[in-house]
Coordinates of C-alpha atoms in Angstrom, one line a residue:
X1 CA 0.0 0.0 0.0
X2 CA 2.8 2.5 0.9
X3 CA 4.8 1.7 -2.2
X4 CA 1.7 1.7 -4.5
X5 CA 0.5 5.1 -3.1
X6 CA 3.9 6.6 -3.4
X7 CA 4.2 5.4 -7.0
X8 CA 0.8 6.8 -7.9
X9 CA 1.0 10.1 -6.1
X10 CA 4.7 11.1 -6.3
X11 CA 6.4 8.9 -8.9
X12 CA 4.3 9.2 -12.0
X13 CA 2.5 5.9 -11.9
X14 CA -1.0 7.4 -11.9
X15 CA -1.6 6.9 -15.7
X16 CA -1.2 3.1 -15.3
X17 CA -3.7 2.8 -12.3
X18 CA -7.4 2.7 -12.5
X19 CA -8.2 1.4 -9.0
X20 CA -6.1 1.0 -5.9
X21 CA -7.2 -1.3 -3.1
X22 CA -5.0 -1.5 -0.1
X23 CA -5.4 -4.0 2.7
X24 CA -4.3 -3.0 6.2
X25 CA -1.6 -0.7 5.0
X26 CA 0.3 0.8 7.9
X27 CA -0.1 4.4 6.8
X28 CA 0.9 5.7 10.2
X29 CA 3.1 2.8 11.3
X30 CA 2.8 -0.1 13.6
X31 CA 3.9 -0.9 17.2
X32 CA 4.8 -4.3 15.8
X33 CA 7.9 -2.8 14.2
X34 CA 9.3 -2.1 17.7
X35 CA 8.4 -5.5 18.9
X36 CA 10.3 -6.9 15.9
X37 CA 13.4 -4.9 16.9
X38 CA 13.1 -6.0 20.5
X39 CA 12.4 -9.7 19.9
X40 CA 13.7 -10.5 16.4
X41 CA 11.9 -12.7 14.0
X42 CA 12.3 -16.4 15.0
X43 CA 14.2 -18.2 12.3
X44 CA 15.4 -14.9 11.0
X45 CA 17.5 -14.4 14.2
X46 CA 19.1 -17.8 13.7
X47 CA 19.8 -17.3 10.0
X48 CA 21.5 -13.9 10.6
X49 CA 23.6 -15.3 13.5
X50 CA 21.6 -14.1 16.5
X51 CA 19.5 -11.2 17.6
X52 CA 22.5 -8.8 17.5
X53 CA 23.0 -9.3 13.8
X54 CA 19.2 -9.4 13.1
X55 CA 18.8 -6.0 14.8
X56 CA 21.8 -4.5 12.9
X57 CA 20.3 -5.7 9.6
X58 CA 16.8 -4.5 10.3
X59 CA 17.8 -1.1 11.7
X60 CA 19.7 -0.5 8.4
X61 CA 16.5 -0.6 6.3
X62 CA 15.3 3.0 5.7
X63 CA 11.7 1.8 5.7
X64 CA 12.0 0.8 9.4
X65 CA 11.6 4.5 10.2
X66 CA 8.6 5.0 7.9
X67 CA 7.0 2.1 9.8
X68 CA 7.5 3.7 13.3
X69 CA 4.1 4.2 14.9
X70 CA 2.9 7.9 14.5
X71 CA -0.9 7.7 15.0
X72 CA -2.6 9.4 17.9
X73 CA -2.3 7.3 21.1
X74 CA 0.5 5.0 19.9
X75 CA 2.8 5.9 22.8
X76 CA 2.2 5.7 26.5
X77 CA 4.5 8.7 27.0
X78 CA 5.3 10.2 23.6
X79 CA 8.4 12.0 24.8
X80 CA 9.8 8.8 26.2
X81 CA 11.1 7.5 22.9
X82 CA 12.1 9.6 19.9
X83 CA 13.0 7.4 17.0
X84 CA 14.9 10.3 15.4
X85 CA 17.3 10.6 18.4
X86 CA 20.6 8.6 18.6
X87 CA 20.3 9.0 22.4
X88 CA 16.9 7.4 22.5
X89 CA 18.1 4.3 20.7
X90 CA 21.3 4.0 22.7
X91 CA 19.3 4.3 26.0
X92 CA 17.5 1.1 25.0
X93 CA 20.7 -0.9 25.5
X94 CA 19.6 -3.3 22.8
X95 CA 22.5 -5.4 21.7
X96 CA 23.2 -4.7 18.0
X97 CA 21.8 -1.2 18.1
X98 CA 24.2 1.6 19.0
X99 CA 25.4 5.0 17.9
X100 CA 27.8 3.3 15.5
X101 CA 25.2 1.0 13.9
X102 CA 22.3 3.5 13.4
X103 CA 21.7 4.8 9.9
X104 CA 21.5 8.5 9.1
X105 CA 18.5 9.4 11.3
X106 CA 18.1 12.8 9.6
X107 CA 17.5 11.0 6.3
X108 CA 15.0 8.8 8.0
X109 CA 13.1 11.9 9.3
X110 CA 13.2 13.3 5.7
X111 CA 11.8 10.1 4.3
X112 CA 9.1 9.9 6.9
X113 CA 8.2 13.6 6.2
X114 CA 7.9 12.8 2.4
X115 CA 5.7 9.8 3.2
X116 CA 3.4 11.9 5.4
X117 CA 3.2 14.5 2.6
X118 CA 2.2 11.8 0.1
X119 CA -0.5 10.5 2.5
X120 CA -1.9 13.9 2.9
X121 CA -2.5 14.3 -0.8
X122 CA -5.5 12.8 -2.6
X123 CA -5.0 10.1 -5.3
X124 CA -4.7 11.6 -8.7
X125 CA -8.0 12.2 -10.6
X126 CA -9.5 9.1 -12.1
X127 CA -8.1 6.6 -9.6
X128 CA -10.7 4.9 -7.4
X129 CA -9.3 4.1 -4.0
X130 CA -10.5 1.7 -1.4
X131 CA -9.0 1.0 2.0
X132 CA -9.7 -2.5 3.4
X133 CA -9.1 -2.6 7.1
X134 CA -9.0 -5.8 9.2
X135 CA -11.0 -5.9 12.4
X136 CA -11.4 -8.0 15.6
X137 CA -7.8 -9.4 15.8
X138 CA -5.7 -8.8 18.8
X139 CA -3.3 -6.0 17.6
X140 CA -0.5 -4.1 19.3
X141 CA -1.9 -0.6 19.7
X142 CA 0.3 1.3 22.2
X143 CA 3.7 1.0 23.6
X144 CA 5.8 2.2 26.4
X145 CA 9.5 1.6 27.2
X146 CA 10.6 0.3 30.6
X147 CA 14.3 0.9 31.3
X148 CA 16.0 -1.2 33.9
X149 CA 19.2 -3.2 34.2
X150 CA 20.3 -4.4 30.8
X151 CA 18.1 -4.1 27.8
X152 CA 15.0 -1.9 28.0
X153 CA 11.8 -3.7 27.2
X154 CA 8.6 -2.7 25.6
X155 CA 5.3 -2.8 27.4
X156 CA 2.7 -3.2 24.7
X157 CA -1.0 -2.7 25.1
X158 CA -3.1 -4.6 22.5
X159 CA -6.7 -4.1 21.5
X160 CA -9.2 -5.9 19.2
X161 CA -9.2 -2.8 16.9
X162 CA -7.0 -4.1 14.1
X163 CA -5.9 -6.9 11.9
X164 CA -3.2 -8.4 14.1
X165 CA -0.4 -6.2 12.8
X166 CA -1.9 -2.8 11.9
X167 CA -4.3 -0.9 14.2
X168 CA -7.4 0.6 12.6
X169 CA -6.2 4.2 13.3
X170 CA -3.0 3.6 11.3
X171 CA -4.8 1.9 8.4
X172 CA -7.3 4.8 7.9
X173 CA -6.7 7.9 5.9
X174 CA -8.9 11.0 6.3
X175 CA -11.7 11.4 3.8
X176 CA -11.2 8.0 2.2
X177 CA -13.6 5.2 1.6
X178 CA -13.0 2.5 4.2
X179 CA -14.2 -1.1 4.1
X180 CA -13.9 -2.8 7.6

């Protein structure tokens, strides 16, 4: 959904699109991306040589910052974690993520800003758009970070207001047709 919308709105793809249907696109991110960074991804951890290497690989993807939750109510204390701050990441004490392993955070902020701009624009004329949103699946909705000895841990609050990955508030766009 994110790629298709970007292609249609900002990359000249509109003439080749008549209808765009997105299913549970994380327009405003997902708490699950932080859970992935904290816990890894099962076999992915093993294949990359452990959680440290997994985290280093995942944090290097520019898209990880576009997927950071940014919808209203995503954070227990919004000022507790700023994904654009090297200090915020290093205070997590997550093995594999440190000042020397983080990508250019300013570039991540720029990419996220461009994405938010694309999301604020309507689809070009002639493109029918439908947002399909999953419901009634236990979905991570809100997070807080608990620091202590060693690695910080996420405290995640889930609700039944999503599809298991993307909460409804992130999958909606203002003034768009939504099919729950």
